mmCIF file of C-alpha atoms and ligand atoms in Angstrom:
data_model
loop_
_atom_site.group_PDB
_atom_site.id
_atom_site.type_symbol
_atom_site.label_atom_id
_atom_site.label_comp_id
_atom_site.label_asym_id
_atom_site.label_seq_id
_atom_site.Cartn_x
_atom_site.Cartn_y
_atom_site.Cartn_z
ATOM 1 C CA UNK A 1 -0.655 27.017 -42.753
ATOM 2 C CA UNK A 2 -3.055 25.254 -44.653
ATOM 3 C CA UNK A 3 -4.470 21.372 -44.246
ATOM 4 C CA UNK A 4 -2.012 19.315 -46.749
ATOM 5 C CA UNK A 5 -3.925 17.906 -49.284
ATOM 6 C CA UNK A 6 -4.144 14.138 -49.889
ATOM 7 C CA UNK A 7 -1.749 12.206 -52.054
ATOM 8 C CA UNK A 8 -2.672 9.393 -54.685
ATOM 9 C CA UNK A 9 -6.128 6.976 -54.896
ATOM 10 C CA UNK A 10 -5.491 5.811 -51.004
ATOM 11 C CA UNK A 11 -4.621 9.428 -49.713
ATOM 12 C CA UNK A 12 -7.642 10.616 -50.812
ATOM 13 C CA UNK A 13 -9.976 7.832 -49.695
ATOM 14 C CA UNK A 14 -8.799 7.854 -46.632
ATOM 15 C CA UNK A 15 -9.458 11.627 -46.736
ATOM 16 C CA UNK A 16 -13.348 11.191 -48.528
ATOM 17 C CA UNK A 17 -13.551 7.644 -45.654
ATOM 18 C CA UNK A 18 -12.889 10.516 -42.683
ATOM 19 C CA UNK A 19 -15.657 12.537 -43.662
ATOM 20 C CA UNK A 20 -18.099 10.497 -44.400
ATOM 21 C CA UNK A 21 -20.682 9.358 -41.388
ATOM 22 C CA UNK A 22 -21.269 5.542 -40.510
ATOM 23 C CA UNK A 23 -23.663 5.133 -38.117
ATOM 24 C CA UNK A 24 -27.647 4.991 -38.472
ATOM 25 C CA UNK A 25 -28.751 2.828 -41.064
ATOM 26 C CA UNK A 26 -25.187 2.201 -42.691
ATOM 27 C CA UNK A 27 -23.326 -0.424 -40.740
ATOM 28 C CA UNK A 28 -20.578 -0.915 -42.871
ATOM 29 C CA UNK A 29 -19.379 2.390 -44.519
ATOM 30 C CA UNK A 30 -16.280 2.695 -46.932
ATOM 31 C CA UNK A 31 -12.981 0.816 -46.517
ATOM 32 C CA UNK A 32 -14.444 -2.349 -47.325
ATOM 33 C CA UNK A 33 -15.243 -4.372 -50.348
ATOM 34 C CA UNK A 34 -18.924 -3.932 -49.998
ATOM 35 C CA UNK A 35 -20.745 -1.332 -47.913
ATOM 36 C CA UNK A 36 -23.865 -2.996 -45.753
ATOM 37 C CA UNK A 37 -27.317 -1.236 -44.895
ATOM 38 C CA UNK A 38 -29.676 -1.665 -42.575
ATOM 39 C CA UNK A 39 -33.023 -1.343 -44.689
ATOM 40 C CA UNK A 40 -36.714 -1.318 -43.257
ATOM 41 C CA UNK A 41 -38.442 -4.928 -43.064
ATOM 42 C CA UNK A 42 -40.893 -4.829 -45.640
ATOM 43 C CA UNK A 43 -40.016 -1.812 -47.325
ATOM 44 C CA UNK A 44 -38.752 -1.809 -50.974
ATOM 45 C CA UNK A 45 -35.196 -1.105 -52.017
ATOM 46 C CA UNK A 46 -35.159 1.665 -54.642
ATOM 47 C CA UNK A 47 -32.052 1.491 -56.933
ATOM 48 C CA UNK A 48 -31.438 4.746 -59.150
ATOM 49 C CA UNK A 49 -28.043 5.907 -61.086
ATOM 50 C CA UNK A 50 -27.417 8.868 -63.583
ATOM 51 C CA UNK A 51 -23.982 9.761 -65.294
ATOM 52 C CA UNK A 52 -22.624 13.569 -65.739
ATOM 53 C CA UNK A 53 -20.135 13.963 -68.226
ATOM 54 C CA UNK A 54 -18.249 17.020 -68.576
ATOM 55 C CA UNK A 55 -19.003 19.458 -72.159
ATOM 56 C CA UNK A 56 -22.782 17.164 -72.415
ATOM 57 C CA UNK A 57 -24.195 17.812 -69.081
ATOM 58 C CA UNK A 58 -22.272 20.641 -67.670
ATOM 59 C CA UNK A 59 -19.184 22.686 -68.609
ATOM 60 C CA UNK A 60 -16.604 22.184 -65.708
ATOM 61 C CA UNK A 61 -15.006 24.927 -66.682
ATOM 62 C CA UNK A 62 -17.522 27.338 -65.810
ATOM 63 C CA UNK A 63 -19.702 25.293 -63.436
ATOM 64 C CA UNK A 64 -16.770 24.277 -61.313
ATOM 65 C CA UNK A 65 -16.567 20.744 -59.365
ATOM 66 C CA UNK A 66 -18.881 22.093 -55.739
ATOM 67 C CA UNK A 67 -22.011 23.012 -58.498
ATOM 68 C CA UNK A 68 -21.589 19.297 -60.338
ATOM 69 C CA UNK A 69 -21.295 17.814 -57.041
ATOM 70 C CA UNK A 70 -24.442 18.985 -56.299
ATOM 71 C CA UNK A 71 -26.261 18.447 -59.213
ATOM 72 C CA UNK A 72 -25.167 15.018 -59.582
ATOM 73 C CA UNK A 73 -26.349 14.201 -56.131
ATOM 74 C CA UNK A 74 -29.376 16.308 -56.911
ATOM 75 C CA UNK A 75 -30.542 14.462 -59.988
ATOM 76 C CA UNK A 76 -30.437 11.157 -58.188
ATOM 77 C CA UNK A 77 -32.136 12.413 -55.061
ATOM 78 C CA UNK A 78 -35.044 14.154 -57.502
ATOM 79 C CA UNK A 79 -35.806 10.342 -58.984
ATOM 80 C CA UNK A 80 -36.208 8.927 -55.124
ATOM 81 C CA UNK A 81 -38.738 12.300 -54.950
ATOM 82 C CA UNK A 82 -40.476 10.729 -58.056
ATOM 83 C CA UNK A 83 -41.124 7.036 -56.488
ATOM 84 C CA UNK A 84 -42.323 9.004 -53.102
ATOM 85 C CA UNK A 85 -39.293 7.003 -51.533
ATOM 86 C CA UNK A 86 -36.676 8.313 -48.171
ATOM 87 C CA UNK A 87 -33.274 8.455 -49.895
ATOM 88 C CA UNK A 88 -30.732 5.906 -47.671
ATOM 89 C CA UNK A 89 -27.396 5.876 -49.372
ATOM 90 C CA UNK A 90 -25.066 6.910 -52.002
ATOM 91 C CA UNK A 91 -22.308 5.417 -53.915
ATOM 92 C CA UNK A 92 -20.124 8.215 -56.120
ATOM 93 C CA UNK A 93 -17.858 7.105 -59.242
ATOM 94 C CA UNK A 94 -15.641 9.362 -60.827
ATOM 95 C CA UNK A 95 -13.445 9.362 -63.570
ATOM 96 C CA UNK A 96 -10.995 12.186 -63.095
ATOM 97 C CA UNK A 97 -8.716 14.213 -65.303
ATOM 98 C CA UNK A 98 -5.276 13.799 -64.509
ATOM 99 C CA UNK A 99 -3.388 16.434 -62.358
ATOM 100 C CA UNK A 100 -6.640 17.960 -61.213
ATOM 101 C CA UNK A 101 -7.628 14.483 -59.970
ATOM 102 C CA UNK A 102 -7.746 15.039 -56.265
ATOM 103 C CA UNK A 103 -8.587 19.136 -56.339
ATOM 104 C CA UNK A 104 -11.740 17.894 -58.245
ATOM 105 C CA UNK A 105 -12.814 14.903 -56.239
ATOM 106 C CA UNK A 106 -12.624 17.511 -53.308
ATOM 107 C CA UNK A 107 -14.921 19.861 -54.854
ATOM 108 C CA UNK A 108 -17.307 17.388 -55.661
ATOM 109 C CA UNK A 109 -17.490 16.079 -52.312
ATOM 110 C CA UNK A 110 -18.280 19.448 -50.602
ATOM 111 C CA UNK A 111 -20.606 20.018 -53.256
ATOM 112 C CA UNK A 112 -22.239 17.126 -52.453
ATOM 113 C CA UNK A 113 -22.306 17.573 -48.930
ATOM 114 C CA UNK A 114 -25.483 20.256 -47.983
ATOM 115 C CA UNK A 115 -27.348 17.901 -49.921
ATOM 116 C CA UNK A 116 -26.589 14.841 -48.304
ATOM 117 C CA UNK A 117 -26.472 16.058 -44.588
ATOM 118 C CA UNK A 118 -29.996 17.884 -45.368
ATOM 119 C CA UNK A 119 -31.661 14.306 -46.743
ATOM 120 C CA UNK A 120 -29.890 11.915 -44.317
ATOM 121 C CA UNK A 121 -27.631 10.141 -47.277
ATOM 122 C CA UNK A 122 -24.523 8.410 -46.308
ATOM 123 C CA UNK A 123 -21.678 8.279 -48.887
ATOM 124 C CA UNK A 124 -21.491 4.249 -48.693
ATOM 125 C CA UNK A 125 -18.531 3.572 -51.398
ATOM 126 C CA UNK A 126 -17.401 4.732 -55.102
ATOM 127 C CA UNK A 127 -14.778 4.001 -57.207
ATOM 128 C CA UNK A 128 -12.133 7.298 -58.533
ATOM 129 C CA UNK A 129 -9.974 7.134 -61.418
ATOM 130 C CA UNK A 130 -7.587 9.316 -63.541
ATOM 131 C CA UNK A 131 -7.487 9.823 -66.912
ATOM 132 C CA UNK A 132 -6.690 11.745 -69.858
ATOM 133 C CA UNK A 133 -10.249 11.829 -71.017
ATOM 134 C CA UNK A 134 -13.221 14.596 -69.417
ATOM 135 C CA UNK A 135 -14.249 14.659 -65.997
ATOM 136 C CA UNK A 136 -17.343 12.148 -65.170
ATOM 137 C CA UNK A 137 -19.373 11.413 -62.579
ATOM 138 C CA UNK A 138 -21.959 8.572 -61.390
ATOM 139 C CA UNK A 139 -24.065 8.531 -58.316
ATOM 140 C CA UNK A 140 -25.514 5.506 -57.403
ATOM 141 C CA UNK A 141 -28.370 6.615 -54.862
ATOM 142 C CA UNK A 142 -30.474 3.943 -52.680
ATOM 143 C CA UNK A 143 -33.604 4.698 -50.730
ATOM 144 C CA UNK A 144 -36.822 2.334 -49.915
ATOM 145 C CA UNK A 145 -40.511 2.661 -49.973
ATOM 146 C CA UNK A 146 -42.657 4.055 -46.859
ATOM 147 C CA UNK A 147 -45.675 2.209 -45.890
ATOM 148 C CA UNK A 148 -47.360 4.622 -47.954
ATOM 149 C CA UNK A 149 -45.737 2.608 -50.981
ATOM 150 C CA UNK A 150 -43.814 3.784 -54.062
ATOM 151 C CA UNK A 151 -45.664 5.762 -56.702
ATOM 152 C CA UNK A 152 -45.034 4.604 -60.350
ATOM 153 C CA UNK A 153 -45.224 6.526 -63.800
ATOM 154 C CA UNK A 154 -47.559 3.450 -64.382
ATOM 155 C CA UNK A 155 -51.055 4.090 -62.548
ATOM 156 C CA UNK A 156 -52.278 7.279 -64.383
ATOM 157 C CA UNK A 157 -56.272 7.128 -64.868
ATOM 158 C CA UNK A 158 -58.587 8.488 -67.567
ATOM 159 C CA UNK A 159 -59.859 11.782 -66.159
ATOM 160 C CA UNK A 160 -57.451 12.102 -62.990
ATOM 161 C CA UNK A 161 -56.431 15.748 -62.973
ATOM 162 C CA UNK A 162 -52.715 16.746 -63.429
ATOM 163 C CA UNK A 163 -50.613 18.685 -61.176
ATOM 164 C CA UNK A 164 -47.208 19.884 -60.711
ATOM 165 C CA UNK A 165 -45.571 21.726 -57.689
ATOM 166 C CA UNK A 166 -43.854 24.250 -59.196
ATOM 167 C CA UNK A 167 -42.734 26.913 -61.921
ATOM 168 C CA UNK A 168 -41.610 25.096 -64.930
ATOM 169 C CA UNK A 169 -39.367 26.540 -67.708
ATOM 170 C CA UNK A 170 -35.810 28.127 -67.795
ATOM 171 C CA UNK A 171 -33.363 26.371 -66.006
ATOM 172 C CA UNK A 172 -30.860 26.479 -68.301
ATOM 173 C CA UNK A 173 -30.080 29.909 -66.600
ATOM 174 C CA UNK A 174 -28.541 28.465 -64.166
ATOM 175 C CA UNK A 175 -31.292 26.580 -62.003
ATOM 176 C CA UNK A 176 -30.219 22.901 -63.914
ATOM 177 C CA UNK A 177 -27.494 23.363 -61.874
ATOM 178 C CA UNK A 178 -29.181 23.772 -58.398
ATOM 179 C CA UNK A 179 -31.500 20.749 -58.251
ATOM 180 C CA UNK A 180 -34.142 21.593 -55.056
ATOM 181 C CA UNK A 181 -35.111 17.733 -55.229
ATOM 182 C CA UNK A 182 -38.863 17.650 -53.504
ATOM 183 C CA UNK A 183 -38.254 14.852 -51.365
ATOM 184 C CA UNK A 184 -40.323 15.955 -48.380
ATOM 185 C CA UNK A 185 -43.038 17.086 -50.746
ATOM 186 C CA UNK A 186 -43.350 13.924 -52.568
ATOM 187 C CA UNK A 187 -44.012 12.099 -49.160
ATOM 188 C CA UNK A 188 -46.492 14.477 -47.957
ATOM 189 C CA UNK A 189 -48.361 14.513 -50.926
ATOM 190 C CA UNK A 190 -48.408 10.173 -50.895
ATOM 191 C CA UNK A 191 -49.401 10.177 -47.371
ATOM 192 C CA UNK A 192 -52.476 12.422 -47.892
ATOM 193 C CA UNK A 193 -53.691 11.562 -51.445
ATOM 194 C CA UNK A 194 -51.913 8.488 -52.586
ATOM 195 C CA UNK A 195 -51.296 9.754 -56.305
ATOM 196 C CA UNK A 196 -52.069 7.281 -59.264
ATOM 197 C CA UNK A 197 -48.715 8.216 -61.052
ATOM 198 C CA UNK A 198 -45.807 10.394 -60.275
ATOM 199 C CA UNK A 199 -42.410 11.630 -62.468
ATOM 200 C CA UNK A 200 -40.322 14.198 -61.736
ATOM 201 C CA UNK A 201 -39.490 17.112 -64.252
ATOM 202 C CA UNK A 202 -35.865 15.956 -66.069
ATOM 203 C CA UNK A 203 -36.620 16.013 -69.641
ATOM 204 C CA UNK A 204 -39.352 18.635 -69.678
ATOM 205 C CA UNK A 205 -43.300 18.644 -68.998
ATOM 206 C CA UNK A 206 -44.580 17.533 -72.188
ATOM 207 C CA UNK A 207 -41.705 14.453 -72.553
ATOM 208 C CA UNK A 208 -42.132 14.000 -68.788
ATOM 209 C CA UNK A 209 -46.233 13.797 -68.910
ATOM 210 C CA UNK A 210 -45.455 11.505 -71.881
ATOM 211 C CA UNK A 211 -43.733 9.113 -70.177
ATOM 212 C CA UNK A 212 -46.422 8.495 -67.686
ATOM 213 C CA UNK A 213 -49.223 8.532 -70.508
ATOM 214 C CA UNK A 214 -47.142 5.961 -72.491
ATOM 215 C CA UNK A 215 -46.297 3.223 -69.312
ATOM 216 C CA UNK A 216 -49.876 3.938 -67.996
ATOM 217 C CA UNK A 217 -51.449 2.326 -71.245
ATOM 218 C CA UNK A 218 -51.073 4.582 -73.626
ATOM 219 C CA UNK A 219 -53.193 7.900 -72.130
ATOM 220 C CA UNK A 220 -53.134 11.367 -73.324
ATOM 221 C CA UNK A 221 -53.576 14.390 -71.881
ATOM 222 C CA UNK A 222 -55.690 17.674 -71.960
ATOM 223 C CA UNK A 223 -53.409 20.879 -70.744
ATOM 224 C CA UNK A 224 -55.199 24.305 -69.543
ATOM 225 C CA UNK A 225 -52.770 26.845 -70.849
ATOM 226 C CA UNK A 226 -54.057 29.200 -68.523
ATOM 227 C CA UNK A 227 -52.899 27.263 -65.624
ATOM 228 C CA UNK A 228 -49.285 25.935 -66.328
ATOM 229 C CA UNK A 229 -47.257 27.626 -63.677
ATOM 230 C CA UNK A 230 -44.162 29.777 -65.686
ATOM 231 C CA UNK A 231 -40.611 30.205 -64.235
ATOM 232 C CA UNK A 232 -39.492 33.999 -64.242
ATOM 233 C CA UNK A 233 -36.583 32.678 -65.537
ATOM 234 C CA UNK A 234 -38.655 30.991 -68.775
ATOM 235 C CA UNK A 235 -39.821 34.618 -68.777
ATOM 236 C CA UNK A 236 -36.620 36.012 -69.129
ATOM 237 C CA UNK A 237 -35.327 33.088 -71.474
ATOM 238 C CA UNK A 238 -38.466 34.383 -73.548
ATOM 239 C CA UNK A 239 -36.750 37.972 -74.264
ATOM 240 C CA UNK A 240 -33.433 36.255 -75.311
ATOM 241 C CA UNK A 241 -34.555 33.632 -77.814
ATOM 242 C CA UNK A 242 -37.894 34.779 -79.182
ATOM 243 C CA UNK A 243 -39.463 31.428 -77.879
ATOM 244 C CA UNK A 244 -42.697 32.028 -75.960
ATOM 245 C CA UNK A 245 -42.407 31.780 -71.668
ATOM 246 C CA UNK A 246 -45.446 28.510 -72.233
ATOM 247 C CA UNK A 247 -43.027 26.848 -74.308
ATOM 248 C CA UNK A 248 -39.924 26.945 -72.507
ATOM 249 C CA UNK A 249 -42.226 25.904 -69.292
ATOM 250 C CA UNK A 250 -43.395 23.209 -71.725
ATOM 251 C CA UNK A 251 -39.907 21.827 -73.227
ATOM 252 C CA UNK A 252 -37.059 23.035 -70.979
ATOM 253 C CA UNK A 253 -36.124 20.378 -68.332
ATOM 254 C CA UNK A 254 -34.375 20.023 -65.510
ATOM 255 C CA UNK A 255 -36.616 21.666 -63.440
ATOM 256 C CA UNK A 256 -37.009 18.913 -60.903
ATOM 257 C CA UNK A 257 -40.280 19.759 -59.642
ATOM 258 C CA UNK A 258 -42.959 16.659 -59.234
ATOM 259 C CA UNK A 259 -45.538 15.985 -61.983
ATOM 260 C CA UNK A 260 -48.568 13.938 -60.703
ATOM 261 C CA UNK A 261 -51.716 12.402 -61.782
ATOM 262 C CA UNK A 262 -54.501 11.552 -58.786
ATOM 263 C CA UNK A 263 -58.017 11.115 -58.750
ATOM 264 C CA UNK A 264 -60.011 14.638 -59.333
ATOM 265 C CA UNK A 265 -61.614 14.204 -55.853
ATOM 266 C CA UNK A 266 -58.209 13.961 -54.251
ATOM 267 C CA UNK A 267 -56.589 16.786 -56.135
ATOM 268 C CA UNK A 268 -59.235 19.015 -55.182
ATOM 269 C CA UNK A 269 -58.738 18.188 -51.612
ATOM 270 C CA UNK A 270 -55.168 18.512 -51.734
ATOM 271 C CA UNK A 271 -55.258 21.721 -53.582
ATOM 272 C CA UNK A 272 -57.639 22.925 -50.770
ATOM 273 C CA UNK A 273 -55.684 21.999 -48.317
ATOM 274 C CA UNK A 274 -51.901 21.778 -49.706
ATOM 275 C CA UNK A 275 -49.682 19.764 -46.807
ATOM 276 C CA UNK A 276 -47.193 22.328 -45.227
ATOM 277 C CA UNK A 277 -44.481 23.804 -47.565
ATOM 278 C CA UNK A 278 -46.359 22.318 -50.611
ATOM 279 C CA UNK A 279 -47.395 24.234 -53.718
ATOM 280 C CA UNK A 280 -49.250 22.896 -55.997
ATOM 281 C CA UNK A 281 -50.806 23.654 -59.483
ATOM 282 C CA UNK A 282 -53.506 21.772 -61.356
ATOM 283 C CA UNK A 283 -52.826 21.878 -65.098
ATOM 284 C CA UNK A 284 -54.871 19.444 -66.646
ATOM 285 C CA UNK A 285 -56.710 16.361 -66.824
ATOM 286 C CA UNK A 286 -56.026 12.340 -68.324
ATOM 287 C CA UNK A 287 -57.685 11.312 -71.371
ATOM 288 C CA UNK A 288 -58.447 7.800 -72.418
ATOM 289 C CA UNK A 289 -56.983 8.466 -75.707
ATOM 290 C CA UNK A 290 -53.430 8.790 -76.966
ATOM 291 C CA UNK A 291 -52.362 12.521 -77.533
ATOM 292 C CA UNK A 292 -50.964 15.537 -75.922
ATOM 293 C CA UNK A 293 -53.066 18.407 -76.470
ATOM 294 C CA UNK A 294 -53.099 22.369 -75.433
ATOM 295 C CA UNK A 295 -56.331 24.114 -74.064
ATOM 296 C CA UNK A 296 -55.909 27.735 -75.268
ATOM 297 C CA UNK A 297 -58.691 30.489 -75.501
ATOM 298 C CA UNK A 298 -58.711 29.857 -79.718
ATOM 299 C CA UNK A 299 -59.407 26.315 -79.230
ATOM 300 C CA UNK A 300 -57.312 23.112 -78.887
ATOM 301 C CA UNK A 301 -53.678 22.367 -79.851
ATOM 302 C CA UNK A 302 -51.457 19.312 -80.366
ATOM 303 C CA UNK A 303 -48.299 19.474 -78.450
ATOM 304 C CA UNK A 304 -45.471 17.755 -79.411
ATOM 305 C CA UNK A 305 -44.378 15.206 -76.826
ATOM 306 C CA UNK A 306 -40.622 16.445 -77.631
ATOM 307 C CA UNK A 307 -37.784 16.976 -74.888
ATOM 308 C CA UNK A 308 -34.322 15.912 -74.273
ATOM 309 C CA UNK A 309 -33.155 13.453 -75.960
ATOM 310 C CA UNK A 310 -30.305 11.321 -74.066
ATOM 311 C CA UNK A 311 -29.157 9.908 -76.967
ATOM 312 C CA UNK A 312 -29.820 13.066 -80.028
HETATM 313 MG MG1 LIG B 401 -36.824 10.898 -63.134
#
């Protein structure tokens, strides 16, 4: 015979409260009105939240509640990858469609789970609802700084070189789903080489480069064609919708792999000498002025800074 499942909004968190881990750096877990962390003297507390809404970000329906789980946990874990930061805690909000209220939250929560246990995140608190309105989800995710300090989007140089980690393009079949959030990379690549600016890859390379070239002064950028690493699966996206492999590892996002900027020295070094289980790809190159601009063999070529827009 099988577990019964929980019944109503206390059933179930005393069902989420008994699997969750207290202990470490969380000394007051869930069943209170406020969850209390231990946090690092002299570190920084880094604060990051993203909302999923069912038929916008995924379609329940066909991901089912493990994969959202996991990609909401994912998202928030890939912006602590972005600052260089060690993830600490997470706090979950749901809003729940009625009758599948507690079959969902359970979904989620295992979905959630191999991501958590792998980066050390305790589930801290939440807040679940029912409705008659889509399924939604917030995670709240806290981390701090190393010693090796946070990197910004901010610090990006005239003439640092660019570089990425990964295969860009694609995800839409099927890796926006599976977020691999490059946590460990992130604070390799800050211990050896301090980068000037860092972002990871939501909204796409060209919106995602443009966001550290606009809140480092206003920048541009020079991009070697010839070097942009391509997804397989942009490849494949490529033969569907006519769209070339480049742009789809230009435009597509939710790839979740880092996009830095570091002095050319540095990069060289690090590209020499990548720290263990880090790839990494130099792409291009800061300029002092404004523009985004393509390096192919017939010359160069403005590239429009679009991506996903949030709010189109
Ligand atoms: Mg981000």
């Amino acid at each position: 015979m099988s577990e019964p499942g929980p019944v109503g909004e206390f059933g179930l968190i005393d069902w989420i409260r008994a699997r969750t881990r207290v202990g470490g750096r969380t000394s007051l877990g869930i069943g209170d009105d406020c969850a209390a962390l231990r946090v690092t003297t002299g570190a920084d507390l880094l604060a990051t939240t993203d909302m999923l809404m069912d038929g916008t970000h995924f379609r329940l329906d066909e991901a089912g509640p493990e994969a959202v789980g996991r990609k909401a946990i994912g998202v928030n874990l890939s912006d602590i990858a972005a600052m260089a930061g060690r993830p600490l805690a997470a706090l979950v909000a749901v809003a729940l469609p009625k009758g599948r209220a507690v079959e969902l939250a359970q979904g989620v929560l295992a979905g959630m789970g191999p991501l958590a246990q792998r980066y050390g995140v305790d589930l801290v608190g939440g807040d679940t609802n029912a409705w008659d309105g889509p399924f939604v989800i917030a995670v709240t995710l806290l981390g701090e700084t190393t010693p090796d300090g946070a990197v910004r989007r901010s610090g990006a140089r005239p003439g640092d070189a660019i570089v990425v980690t990964g295969p860009l393009g694609g995800s839409l079949l099927g890796r926006h789903l599976d977020p691999r959030p490059r946590i460990d990379e992130a604070l390799s690549i800050n211990r050896r080489a301090r980068p000037h600016a860092m972002i990871d890859v939501s909204d796409g390379l060209a919106a995602d480069l443009g966001h550290i070239l606009a809140e480092s002064g206003g920048l541009g950028a020079t991009l070697d064609a010839d070097t942009i690493p391509i997804h397989p699966d942009a490849e494949a996206l490529s033969r569907r919708d006519g769209r070339t492999p480049l742009e789809h590892a230009l435009h597509d996002g939710e790839d979740f792999e880092l996009c830095l900027t570091l002095d050319p020295a540095d990069a060289e070094d690090l590209l020499a000498r990548p720290p263990a289980g880090v790839t990494l790809h130099r792409i291009g190159v800061v300029d002092a002025g404004p523009g985004l601009r393509l390096a192919t063999g017939g010359g160069l070529v403005p590239i429009e800074p679009r991506g996903y827009d949030h709010l189109g």
